[in-house]
Amino acid sequence: MTTLLIISHPDMIESSSQQYFLSSIKNQDDITIHHLENLYPDSHINVAKEQELLRQHDRIIFQFPFYWYSTTPLIKKWQDEVLGEGFAYGTRRKPLAGKEFGLVLMIGVAEREYQAGGEELFTISELTKPFQAMANKLGMIYLRPLSVFQFFYMEEKQKMDTLIRYWQMLKMERDISLANRENWLIDQLRQVSQSNLETADSEIIKFAIERVQENRDQIDELKMVLDDMFLE
Amino acid sequence: MTTLLIISHPDMIESSSQQYFLSSIKNQDDITIHHLENLYPDSHINVAKEQELLRQHDRIIFQFPFYWYSTTPLIKKWQDEVLGEGFAYGTRRKPLAGKEFGLVLMIGVAEREYQAGGEELFTISELTKPFQAMANKLGMIYLRPLSVFQFFYMEEKQKMDTLIRYWQMLKMERDISLANRENWLIDQLRQVSQSNLETADSEIIKFAIERVQENRDQIDELKMVLDDMFLE
């Protein structure tokens, strides 16, 4: 499976969360990192090239800071120009049908505010309806989004958990069992740890592997407890 | 009451619906027409000037084609830059609190598709949650939106009805009675018809006044029928 990761951020270099996630996916053959502001500093999008890239990938991800409950201006421009009538919809052919679409949202406000009674009033599911409707129109499969709330305030353990969810968003096939998911992740992490990483990055990977194994141990223990209960 | 009408359209001149509505509100003292692409052809927004304009008006309207269920890239840029932390929210002062906010959406698909089971899957109320959340964050009063579906296919009478709803969106105070609404509208239209209009425009206004009076006559007749029923 190949993933096209479309990233947009008005100030990418300054964003510690964006840099954290990006540094974890260097040199991955099956992920194309596509930073729009970098590619199109004058905002003139090469529509034919973008459409070709969409055809070549199985999973399309938009990654952006969730300012005013929506995309950056450049992703919106990309949507309006690249996903035009005649290419994306409006004819019998729907070249993106059956592919997967997902969101990675960087959010500055706490998760608890995104509900009725919270300061932001609506859930992320409610606020992202325009993207769900887009996937529907294009015949794409809409994935569970990855919402990263207040990355800046996270402790190391939380950051690591989020990093694992990020990897799953980018690389993991849908609908595989929990045990397979863990094995898959450990494999992925081992592959990375064998490549040429800076010390800090390789420490991160090591820590992540330990976390996954630790979780698995906990689940195994829980299973044993349950088994004991039923045997009594 | 003063209204700031923020219009954005990637190809304003070519849009017959935009031109139709714009031609009806020439020379209105209480409406500031603010066409973003015209003002900022290079997309560099004068943030201080925009914030000052917001302070000066009671009602703020975004008017745009509803591509991919959201704003144009330039309105999004405007939101991200003008409605910044420290001005619009995040301090004790909320300079836009108590003002009104509304949407005028130009939509290419039929209204019946915007519901569960329809091709667009969601209602306009669902798809515009990001704007409702924005108004909430700014302490603004969210108005019923004006959704103009398939203007291109409308008959003259429908266009005229839509034009009247457009005027109400831009100029009518909230919460006035039906009789007052009609009188208000006839007054407004008469004022316009006395100003220097091209013949085509003045015909439109005349037609609109007749439509309102006709509606009122119908309502009056209905009232008489109801009165008769209760007297019997």
CSV table of C-alpha atoms in Angstrom, one decimal:
chain,number,residue,atom,x,y,z
A,1,MET,CA,0.0,0.0,0.0
A,2,THR,CA,1.3,3.5,-0.9
A,3,THR,CA,0.4,6.7,0.9
A,4,LEU,CA,0.4,10.2,-0.4
A,5,LEU,CA,0.9,12.5,2.6
A,6,ILE,CA,-0.3,16.0,1.7
A,7,ILE,CA,1.0,18.4,4.3
A,8,SER,CA,0.2,22.1,4.5
A,9,HIS,CA,1.3,24.5,7.2
A,10,PRO,CA,1.8,28.3,6.9
A,11,ASP,CA,4.9,28.0,9.1
A,12,MET,CA,6.2,24.4,8.9
A,13,ILE,CA,9.7,25.0,10.2
A,14,GLU,CA,8.4,26.7,13.3
A,15,SER,CA,5.9,23.9,14.1
A,16,SER,CA,7.5,21.5,16.6
A,17,SER,CA,4.6,19.0,16.2
A,18,GLN,CA,4.9,18.9,12.4
A,19,GLN,CA,8.7,18.4,12.7
A,20,TYR,CA,8.3,15.6,15.3
A,21,PHE,CA,6.0,13.6,13.1
A,22,LEU,CA,7.9,14.3,9.9
A,23,SER,CA,11.3,13.1,11.4
A,24,SER,CA,9.7,9.7,12.1
A,25,ILE,CA,8.9,8.9,8.5
A,26,LYS,CA,12.1,9.8,6.7
A,27,ASN,CA,13.1,7.4,3.9
A,28,GLN,CA,9.9,5.3,3.8
A,29,ASP,CA,9.5,3.9,0.3
A,30,ASP,CA,5.7,3.6,0.6
A,31,ILE,CA,5.1,7.1,1.8
A,32,THR,CA,5.3,10.2,-0.5
A,33,ILE,CA,5.7,13.3,1.6
A,34,HIS,CA,4.2,16.2,-0.3
A,35,HIS,CA,4.6,19.5,1.5
A,36,LEU,CA,2.5,22.0,-0.5
A,37,GLU,CA,4.0,25.3,0.7
A,38,ASN,CA,7.4,23.9,-0.2
A,39,LEU,CA,6.4,22.7,-3.6
A,40,TYR,CA,4.4,25.7,-4.5
A,41,PRO,CA,5.8,28.8,-2.7
A,42,ASP,CA,3.9,31.0,-5.2
A,43,SER,CA,0.7,29.0,-4.7
A,44,HIS,CA,0.5,28.0,-8.4
A,45,ILE,CA,-0.4,24.3,-8.3
A,46,ASN,CA,0.6,21.9,-11.1
A,47,VAL,CA,-2.8,20.3,-11.5
A,48,ALA,CA,-1.8,17.5,-14.0
A,49,LYS,CA,1.1,16.4,-11.8
A,50,GLU,CA,-1.1,16.3,-8.7
A,51,GLN,CA,-3.8,14.3,-10.4
A,52,GLU,CA,-1.1,11.8,-11.6
A,53,LEU,CA,0.2,11.5,-8.0
A,54,LEU,CA,-3.3,10.8,-6.8
A,55,ARG,CA,-3.7,8.0,-9.3
A,56,GLN,CA,-0.4,6.4,-8.2
A,57,HIS,CA,-1.3,6.2,-4.5
A,58,ASP,CA,-3.8,4.0,-2.5
A,59,ARG,CA,-4.3,6.2,0.5
A,60,ILE,CA,-4.4,10.0,0.5
A,61,ILE,CA,-3.9,12.0,3.8
A,62,PHE,CA,-4.3,15.7,4.5
A,63,GLN,CA,-2.2,16.9,7.4
A,64,PHE,CA,-2.7,20.5,8.6
A,65,PRO,CA,-3.2,22.7,11.6
A,66,PHE,CA,-7.0,22.8,12.3
A,67,TYR,CA,-7.3,26.6,12.2
A,68,TRP,CA,-10.9,27.9,12.2
A,69,TYR,CA,-12.1,24.3,12.0
A,70,SER,CA,-10.9,23.8,8.5
A,71,THR,CA,-7.9,23.4,6.1
A,72,THR,CA,-5.2,25.8,5.3
A,73,PRO,CA,-5.9,28.1,2.3
A,74,LEU,CA,-3.4,26.2,0.1
A,75,ILE,CA,-5.1,22.8,0.7
A,76,LYS,CA,-8.4,24.5,-0.2
A,77,LYS,CA,-6.9,25.8,-3.4
A,78,TRP,CA,-5.5,22.3,-4.1
A,79,GLN,CA,-9.0,20.8,-3.6
A,80,ASP,CA,-10.7,23.4,-5.8
A,81,GLU,CA,-8.2,23.1,-8.6
A,82,VAL,CA,-7.0,19.4,-8.5
A,83,LEU,CA,-10.3,17.8,-7.7
A,84,GLY,CA,-12.1,19.4,-10.6
A,85,GLU,CA,-15.3,18.3,-12.4
A,86,GLY,CA,-14.3,15.9,-15.1
A,87,PHE,CA,-11.3,14.5,-13.2
A,88,ALA,CA,-12.6,13.7,-9.7
A,89,TYR,CA,-16.4,13.5,-10.3
A,90,GLY,CA,-19.0,14.4,-12.9
A,91,THR,CA,-18.1,11.7,-15.4
A,92,ARG,CA,-18.6,8.0,-15.3
A,93,ARG,CA,-15.0,7.5,-14.3
A,94,LYS,CA,-14.1,8.3,-10.7
A,95,PRO,CA,-10.3,7.8,-10.6
A,96,LEU,CA,-10.2,8.1,-6.8
A,97,ALA,CA,-13.0,5.7,-6.1
A,98,GLY,CA,-12.1,2.9,-3.7
A,99,LYS,CA,-8.9,4.7,-2.5
A,100,GLU,CA,-8.7,5.8,1.2
A,101,PHE,CA,-8.9,9.3,2.5
A,102,GLY,CA,-7.8,10.5,6.0
A,103,LEU,CA,-7.1,13.6,8.0
A,104,VAL,CA,-4.3,14.3,10.4
A,105,LEU,CA,-5.3,17.4,12.4
A,106,MET,CA,-3.1,19.4,14.7
A,107,ILE,CA,-5.3,21.1,17.2
A,108,GLY,CA,-4.4,23.8,19.7
A,109,VAL,CA,-7.4,23.4,22.1
A,110,ALA,CA,-8.1,20.5,24.5
A,111,GLU,CA,-10.2,17.5,23.3
A,112,ARG,CA,-12.8,18.0,26.0
A,113,GLU,CA,-13.8,21.4,24.5
A,114,TYR,CA,-14.9,19.7,21.3
A,115,GLN,CA,-18.4,18.6,22.4
A,116,ALA,CA,-21.8,20.1,23.2
A,117,GLY,CA,-21.2,22.2,26.4
A,118,GLY,CA,-17.5,22.6,25.5
A,119,GLU,CA,-16.0,25.9,24.4
A,120,GLU,CA,-15.7,24.7,20.7
A,121,LEU,CA,-19.4,23.5,20.7
A,122,PHE,CA,-19.0,20.7,18.2
A,123,THR,CA,-17.2,17.4,17.9
A,124,ILE,CA,-14.4,16.8,15.4
A,125,SER,CA,-16.7,14.4,13.6
A,126,GLU,CA,-19.2,17.3,13.2
A,127,LEU,CA,-16.7,19.9,12.2
A,128,THR,CA,-15.1,17.6,9.5
A,129,LYS,CA,-18.3,16.9,7.7
A,130,PRO,CA,-17.0,18.8,4.6
A,131,PHE,CA,-14.2,16.2,4.3
A,132,GLN,CA,-16.5,13.3,4.8
A,133,ALA,CA,-18.8,14.8,2.1
A,134,MET,CA,-15.7,15.2,-0.2
A,135,ALA,CA,-14.7,11.5,0.3
A,136,ASN,CA,-18.3,10.5,-0.4
A,137,LYS,CA,-18.4,12.6,-3.6
A,138,LEU,CA,-15.2,11.0,-4.8
A,139,GLY,CA,-16.2,7.5,-3.9
A,140,MET,CA,-13.3,7.2,-1.4
A,141,ILE,CA,-13.3,5.4,1.9
A,142,TYR,CA,-13.1,7.8,4.8
A,143,LEU,CA,-10.7,6.7,7.6
A,144,ARG,CA,-10.9,7.5,11.3
A,145,PRO,CA,-9.1,10.9,11.6
A,146,LEU,CA,-6.0,11.3,13.8
A,147,SER,CA,-6.7,14.4,15.9
A,148,VAL,CA,-3.6,15.5,17.8
A,149,PHE,CA,-4.8,17.8,20.6
A,150,GLN,CA,-2.3,20.1,22.3
A,151,PHE,CA,0.9,18.3,21.2
A,152,PHE,CA,2.8,21.1,22.9
A,153,TYR,CA,1.6,20.1,26.4
A,154,MET,CA,2.0,16.3,25.9
A,155,GLU,CA,4.3,14.2,28.0
A,156,GLU,CA,6.9,11.9,26.3
A,157,LYS,CA,4.7,8.8,26.7
A,158,GLN,CA,1.7,10.6,25.1
A,159,LYS,CA,3.8,11.8,22.2
A,160,MET,CA,5.0,8.3,21.6
A,161,ASP,CA,1.4,6.9,21.6
A,162,THR,CA,0.4,9.6,19.2
A,163,LEU,CA,3.4,8.8,17.0
A,164,ILE,CA,2.3,5.1,16.8
A,165,ARG,CA,-1.2,6.2,15.8
A,166,TYR,CA,0.4,8.4,13.2
A,167,TRP,CA,2.3,5.5,11.7
A,168,GLN,CA,-0.9,3.4,11.7
A,169,MET,CA,-2.7,6.3,9.8
A,170,LEU,CA,0.1,6.4,7.2
A,171,LYS,CA,1.0,2.7,6.8
A,172,MET,CA,-1.3,0.2,8.4
A,173,GLU,CA,-3.9,-1.6,6.3
A,174,ARG,CA,-7.4,-1.4,7.6
A,175,ASP,CA,-9.2,-4.3,9.3
A,176,ILE,CA,-6.4,-6.4,10.7
A,177,SER,CA,-6.6,-8.0,14.1
A,178,LEU,CA,-5.1,-6.6,17.3
A,179,ALA,CA,-2.3,-9.2,17.5
A,180,ASN,CA,-1.5,-8.6,13.8
A,181,ARG,CA,-1.5,-4.8,14.4
A,182,GLU,CA,1.1,-5.2,17.1
A,183,ASN,CA,3.3,-7.4,15.1
A,184,TRP,CA,3.0,-5.1,12.1
A,185,LEU,CA,4.0,-2.1,14.2
A,186,ILE,CA,7.0,-3.8,15.8
A,187,ASP,CA,8.2,-4.9,12.4
A,188,GLN,CA,7.9,-1.4,11.1
A,189,LEU,CA,9.7,0.1,14.0
A,190,ARG,CA,12.5,-2.5,13.8
A,191,GLN,CA,13.0,-1.7,10.1
A,192,VAL,CA,13.4,1.9,11.0
A,193,SER,CA,15.8,1.3,13.9
A,194,GLN,CA,18.1,-0.6,11.5
A,195,SER,CA,18.4,2.3,9.1
A,196,ASN,CA,20.7,5.2,9.6
A,197,LEU,CA,19.1,7.3,12.3
A,198,GLU,CA,20.4,10.0,14.5
A,199,THR,CA,20.8,8.9,18.1
A,200,ALA,CA,17.8,10.8,19.3
A,201,ASP,CA,15.5,9.3,16.7
A,202,SER,CA,16.7,5.8,17.3
A,203,GLU,CA,16.0,6.2,21.0
A,204,ILE,CA,12.5,7.3,20.1
A,205,ILE,CA,12.0,4.1,18.1
A,206,LYS,CA,13.4,1.9,20.8
A,207,PHE,CA,11.1,3.5,23.3
A,208,ALA,CA,8.1,3.0,20.9
A,209,ILE,CA,8.9,-0.8,20.5
A,210,GLU,CA,9.0,-1.2,24.3
A,211,ARG,CA,5.7,0.6,24.7
A,212,VAL,CA,4.0,-1.7,22.2
A,213,GLN,CA,5.4,-4.8,23.8
A,214,GLU,CA,4.4,-3.5,27.2
A,215,ASN,CA,0.8,-2.9,26.0
A,216,ARG,CA,0.8,-6.5,24.6
A,217,ASP,CA,2.0,-7.8,27.9
A,218,GLN,CA,-0.8,-6.0,29.7
A,219,ILE,CA,-3.4,-7.4,27.3
A,220,ASP,CA,-1.9,-10.9,27.7
A,221,GLU,CA,-2.2,-10.6,31.5
A,222,LEU,CA,-5.7,-9.4,31.2
A,223,LYS,CA,-6.6,-12.4,29.1
A,224,MET,CA,-5.1,-14.7,31.7
A,225,VAL,CA,-7.1,-13.1,34.4
A,226,LEU,CA,-10.3,-13.5,32.3
A,227,ASP,CA,-9.4,-17.1,31.6
A,228,ASP,CA,-8.9,-17.8,35.3
A,229,MET,CA,-12.3,-16.3,36.0
A,230,PHE,CA,-14.1,-18.5,33.6
A,231,LEU,CA,-12.2,-21.6,34.8
A,232,GLU,CA,-13.2,-21.2,38.4
B,1,MET,CA,-27.5,48.9,11.1
B,2,THR,CA,-24.4,48.6,8.8
B,3,THR,CA,-23.3,45.5,6.9
B,4,LEU,CA,-19.9,44.4,5.8
B,5,LEU,CA,-20.3,42.1,2.8
B,6,ILE,CA,-17.2,40.1,2.3
B,7,ILE,CA,-17.3,38.6,-1.2
B,8,SER,CA,-14.9,36.1,-2.6
B,9,HIS,CA,-15.0,34.3,-5.9
B,10,PRO,CA,-12.1,33.0,-8.0
B,11,ASP,CA,-13.8,34.3,-11.2
B,12,MET,CA,-16.3,37.0,-10.1
B,13,ILE,CA,-16.8,38.6,-13.5
B,14,GLU,CA,-17.8,35.3,-15.1
B,15,SER,CA,-20.3,34.5,-12.3
B,16,SER,CA,-23.8,35.5,-13.4
B,17,SER,CA,-25.3,34.8,-10.0
B,18,GLN,CA,-22.7,37.0,-8.2
B,19,GLN,CA,-23.3,39.8,-10.8
B,20,TYR,CA,-27.1,39.5,-10.4
B,21,PHE,CA,-27.0,40.0,-6.7
B,22,LEU,CA,-24.3,42.7,-6.7
B,23,SER,CA,-26.1,44.8,-9.2
B,24,SER,CA,-29.1,45.0,-6.8
B,25,ILE,CA,-27.1,46.6,-4.0
B,26,LYS,CA,-25.2,49.4,-5.7
B,27,ASN,CA,-25.0,52.7,-3.8
B,28,GLN,CA,-26.4,51.5,-0.5
B,29,ASP,CA,-24.9,53.6,2.3
B,30,ASP,CA,-25.4,51.0,4.9
B,31,ILE,CA,-23.6,48.2,3.0
B,32,THR,CA,-19.9,48.0,2.5
B,33,ILE,CA,-19.1,45.7,-0.5
B,34,HIS,CA,-15.7,44.2,0.1
B,35,HIS,CA,-14.6,41.9,-2.7
B,36,LEU,CA,-11.4,40.2,-1.5
B,37,GLU,CA,-9.9,39.2,-4.9
B,38,ASN,CA,-10.3,42.7,-6.1
B,39,LEU,CA,-8.8,44.3,-3.1
B,40,TYR,CA,-6.0,41.8,-2.7
B,41,PRO,CA,-5.0,40.4,-6.1
B,42,ASP,CA,-1.7,39.3,-4.7
B,43,SER,CA,-3.5,37.7,-1.6
B,44,HIS,CA,-1.6,40.0,0.8
B,45,ILE,CA,-4.3,41.0,3.3
B,46,ASN,CA,-4.1,44.3,5.2
B,47,VAL,CA,-4.9,42.8,8.6
B,48,ALA,CA,-5.2,46.1,10.5
B,49,LYS,CA,-7.5,47.6,8.0
B,50,GLU,CA,-9.7,44.5,7.9
B,51,GLN,CA,-9.9,44.5,11.7
B,52,GLU,CA,-10.9,48.2,11.7
B,53,LEU,CA,-13.7,47.5,9.1
B,54,LEU,CA,-15.0,44.7,11.3
B,55,ARG,CA,-15.2,47.0,14.3
B,56,GLN,CA,-17.2,49.5,12.2
B,57,HIS,CA,-19.9,47.2,11.1
B,58,ASP,CA,-22.8,45.5,12.9
B,59,ARG,CA,-23.4,42.5,10.6
B,60,ILE,CA,-20.6,40.6,8.8
B,61,ILE,CA,-21.5,38.4,5.8
B,62,PHE,CA,-19.3,35.9,3.8
B,63,GLN,CA,-20.5,35.4,0.3
B,64,PHE,CA,-18.8,32.7,-1.8
B,65,PRO,CA,-19.4,29.7,-4.1
B,66,PHE,CA,-19.7,26.6,-1.9
B,67,TYR,CA,-16.9,24.6,-3.5
B,68,TRP,CA,-16.0,21.4,-1.6
B,69,TYR,CA,-18.4,22.4,1.1
B,70,SER,CA,-16.3,25.3,2.3
B,71,THR,CA,-15.0,28.8,1.6
B,72,THR,CA,-12.7,30.0,-1.1
B,73,PRO,CA,-8.9,29.9,-0.2
B,74,LEU,CA,-8.8,33.7,0.1
B,75,ILE,CA,-11.6,33.8,2.7
B,76,LYS,CA,-9.8,31.1,4.6
B,77,LYS,CA,-6.6,33.1,4.5
B,78,TRP,CA,-8.6,36.1,5.7
B,79,GLN,CA,-10.0,34.1,8.6
B,80,ASP,CA,-6.6,32.8,9.6
B,81,GLU,CA,-4.9,36.2,9.5
B,82,VAL,CA,-7.6,38.7,10.4
B,83,LEU,CA,-9.3,36.7,13.2
B,84,GLY,CA,-6.1,36.1,15.1
B,85,GLU,CA,-5.6,35.3,18.7
B,86,GLY,CA,-5.5,38.6,20.7
B,87,PHE,CA,-7.8,40.4,18.3
B,88,ALA,CA,-10.8,38.1,17.8
B,89,TYR,CA,-10.5,35.8,20.9
B,90,GLY,CA,-8.0,34.8,23.6
B,91,THR,CA,-8.2,38.0,25.6
B,92,ARG,CA,-10.9,39.4,27.8
B,93,ARG,CA,-12.0,41.7,25.0
B,94,LYS,CA,-14.0,40.1,22.1
B,95,PRO,CA,-14.4,43.0,19.7
B,96,LEU,CA,-16.9,41.1,17.5
B,97,ALA,CA,-19.1,39.9,20.4
B,98,GLY,CA,-22.8,40.7,19.9
B,99,LYS,CA,-22.3,41.4,16.1
B,100,GLU,CA,-24.1,39.3,13.6
B,101,PHE,CA,-22.5,36.8,11.2
B,102,GLY,CA,-24.1,35.2,8.1
B,103,LEU,CA,-23.4,33.2,5.0
B,104,VAL,CA,-24.5,33.7,1.5
B,105,LEU,CA,-23.7,30.4,-0.4
B,106,MET,CA,-23.9,29.9,-4.1
B,107,ILE,CA,-24.4,26.2,-4.7
B,108,GLY,CA,-24.3,24.3,-7.9
B,109,VAL,CA,-26.2,21.2,-6.8
B,110,ALA,CA,-29.9,20.9,-6.2
B,111,GLU,CA,-31.2,21.4,-2.6
B,112,ARG,CA,-32.7,17.9,-2.4
B,113,GLU,CA,-29.2,16.3,-2.6
B,114,TYR,CA,-28.2,17.9,0.7
B,115,GLN,CA,-29.7,15.4,3.1
B,116,ALA,CA,-29.2,11.8,4.3
B,117,GLY,CA,-29.9,9.7,1.2
B,118,GLY,CA,-29.1,12.6,-1.1
B,119,GLU,CA,-25.9,12.6,-3.2
B,120,GLU,CA,-24.2,15.2,-1.0
B,121,LEU,CA,-25.0,13.2,2.1
B,122,PHE,CA,-25.3,16.1,4.6
B,123,THR,CA,-27.5,19.1,5.1
B,124,ILE,CA,-26.1,22.7,4.7
B,125,SER,CA,-26.5,23.1,8.5
B,126,GLU,CA,-24.2,20.1,9.0
B,127,LEU,CA,-21.7,21.2,6.4
B,128,THR,CA,-21.4,24.8,7.8
B,129,LYS,CA,-20.6,23.7,11.4
B,130,PRO,CA,-17.1,25.3,11.0
B,131,PHE,CA,-18.8,28.7,10.5
B,132,GLN,CA,-21.2,28.1,13.4
B,133,ALA,CA,-18.3,27.2,15.6
B,134,MET,CA,-16.4,30.4,14.4
B,135,ALA,CA,-19.4,32.6,15.3
B,136,ASN,CA,-19.6,30.8,18.7
B,137,LYS,CA,-15.9,31.4,19.4
B,138,LEU,CA,-16.1,35.1,18.5
B,139,GLY,CA,-19.3,35.6,20.5
B,140,MET,CA,-21.2,36.5,17.4
B,141,ILE,CA,-24.9,35.8,16.6
B,142,TYR,CA,-25.2,33.3,13.8
B,143,LEU,CA,-27.9,34.1,11.2
B,144,ARG,CA,-29.9,31.7,9.1
B,145,PRO,CA,-27.8,31.3,6.0
B,146,LEU,CA,-29.0,32.2,2.5
B,147,SER,CA,-28.3,29.1,0.3
B,148,VAL,CA,-28.8,29.8,-3.3
B,149,PHE,CA,-29.1,26.5,-5.1
B,150,GLN,CA,-28.6,26.3,-8.8
B,151,PHE,CA,-29.2,29.9,-9.6
B,152,PHE,CA,-28.5,29.2,-13.2
B,153,TYR,CA,-31.6,27.1,-13.6
B,154,MET,CA,-34.0,29.4,-11.8
B,155,GLU,CA,-37.0,31.0,-13.4
B,156,GLU,CA,-37.4,34.8,-13.1
B,157,LYS,CA,-39.9,34.6,-10.3
B,158,GLN,CA,-37.5,32.3,-8.2
B,159,LYS,CA,-34.6,34.7,-8.9
B,160,MET,CA,-36.7,37.6,-7.6
B,161,ASP,CA,-37.7,35.7,-4.4
B,162,THR,CA,-34.0,34.9,-3.8
B,163,LEU,CA,-33.1,38.5,-4.4
B,164,ILE,CA,-35.6,39.6,-1.7
B,165,ARG,CA,-34.1,37.0,0.7
B,166,TYR,CA,-30.7,38.4,-0.2
B,167,TRP,CA,-31.8,41.9,0.7
B,168,GLN,CA,-33.2,40.7,4.0
B,169,MET,CA,-29.9,39.0,4.7
B,170,LEU,CA,-28.0,42.2,4.1
B,171,LYS,CA,-30.3,44.8,5.5
B,172,MET,CA,-33.1,43.6,7.6
B,173,GLU,CA,-33.0,43.7,11.4
B,174,ARG,CA,-33.8,40.4,13.1
B,175,ASP,CA,-37.0,39.7,14.9
B,176,ILE,CA,-39.5,42.0,13.3
B,177,SER,CA,-43.0,41.0,12.6
B,178,LEU,CA,-44.2,39.8,9.2
B,179,ALA,CA,-46.2,42.9,8.5
B,180,ASN,CA,-43.2,45.0,9.4
B,181,ARG,CA,-41.0,42.9,7.3
B,182,GLU,CA,-43.1,43.6,4.2
B,183,ASN,CA,-43.3,47.3,4.9
B,184,TRP,CA,-39.6,47.4,5.4
B,185,LEU,CA,-39.0,45.7,2.1
B,186,ILE,CA,-41.3,47.9,0.1
B,187,ASP,CA,-39.7,51.0,1.6
B,188,GLN,CA,-36.3,49.6,0.7
B,189,LEU,CA,-37.3,48.9,-2.8
B,190,ARG,CA,-39.0,52.3,-3.3
B,191,GLN,CA,-35.8,54.0,-2.2
B,192,VAL,CA,-33.8,52.1,-4.7
B,193,SER,CA,-36.3,52.7,-7.5
B,194,GLN,CA,-35.9,56.5,-6.9
B,195,SER,CA,-32.2,56.5,-7.3
B,196,ASN,CA,-30.4,56.5,-10.7
B,197,LEU,CA,-30.9,53.0,-12.0
B,198,GLU,CA,-30.5,51.5,-15.4
B,199,THR,CA,-33.8,50.6,-17.0
B,200,ALA,CA,-33.3,46.8,-16.5
B,201,ASP,CA,-32.5,47.3,-12.8
B,202,SER,CA,-35.5,49.5,-12.2
B,203,GLU,CA,-37.7,47.0,-13.9
B,204,ILE,CA,-36.4,44.3,-11.5
B,205,ILE,CA,-37.2,46.5,-8.5
B,206,LYS,CA,-40.7,47.3,-9.8
B,207,PHE,CA,-41.3,43.6,-10.2
B,208,ALA,CA,-40.0,42.9,-6.7
B,209,ILE,CA,-42.4,45.5,-5.1
B,210,GLU,CA,-45.3,43.9,-7.0
B,211,ARG,CA,-44.3,40.4,-5.8
B,212,VAL,CA,-44.2,41.5,-2.1
B,213,GLN,CA,-47.5,43.3,-2.4
B,214,GLU,CA,-49.0,40.2,-4.1
B,215,ASN,CA,-47.7,38.0,-1.3
B,216,ARG,CA,-49.3,40.3,1.2
B,217,ASP,CA,-52.6,40.3,-0.6
B,218,GLN,CA,-52.5,36.5,-0.5
B,219,ILE,CA,-51.8,36.5,3.2
B,220,ASP,CA,-54.6,39.0,3.8
B,221,GLU,CA,-57.0,36.8,1.8
B,222,LEU,CA,-56.0,33.8,3.8
B,223,LYS,CA,-56.6,35.7,7.0
B,224,MET,CA,-60.1,36.7,5.8
B,225,VAL,CA,-60.9,33.0,5.1
B,226,LEU,CA,-59.7,32.0,8.5
B,227,ASP,CA,-61.7,34.7,10.2
B,228,ASP,CA,-64.8,33.6,8.3
B,229,MET,CA,-64.3,30.0,9.4
B,230,PHE,CA,-64.1,31.0,13.0
B,231,LEU,CA,-67.1,33.3,12.7
B,232,GLU,CA,-69.3,30.5,11.3
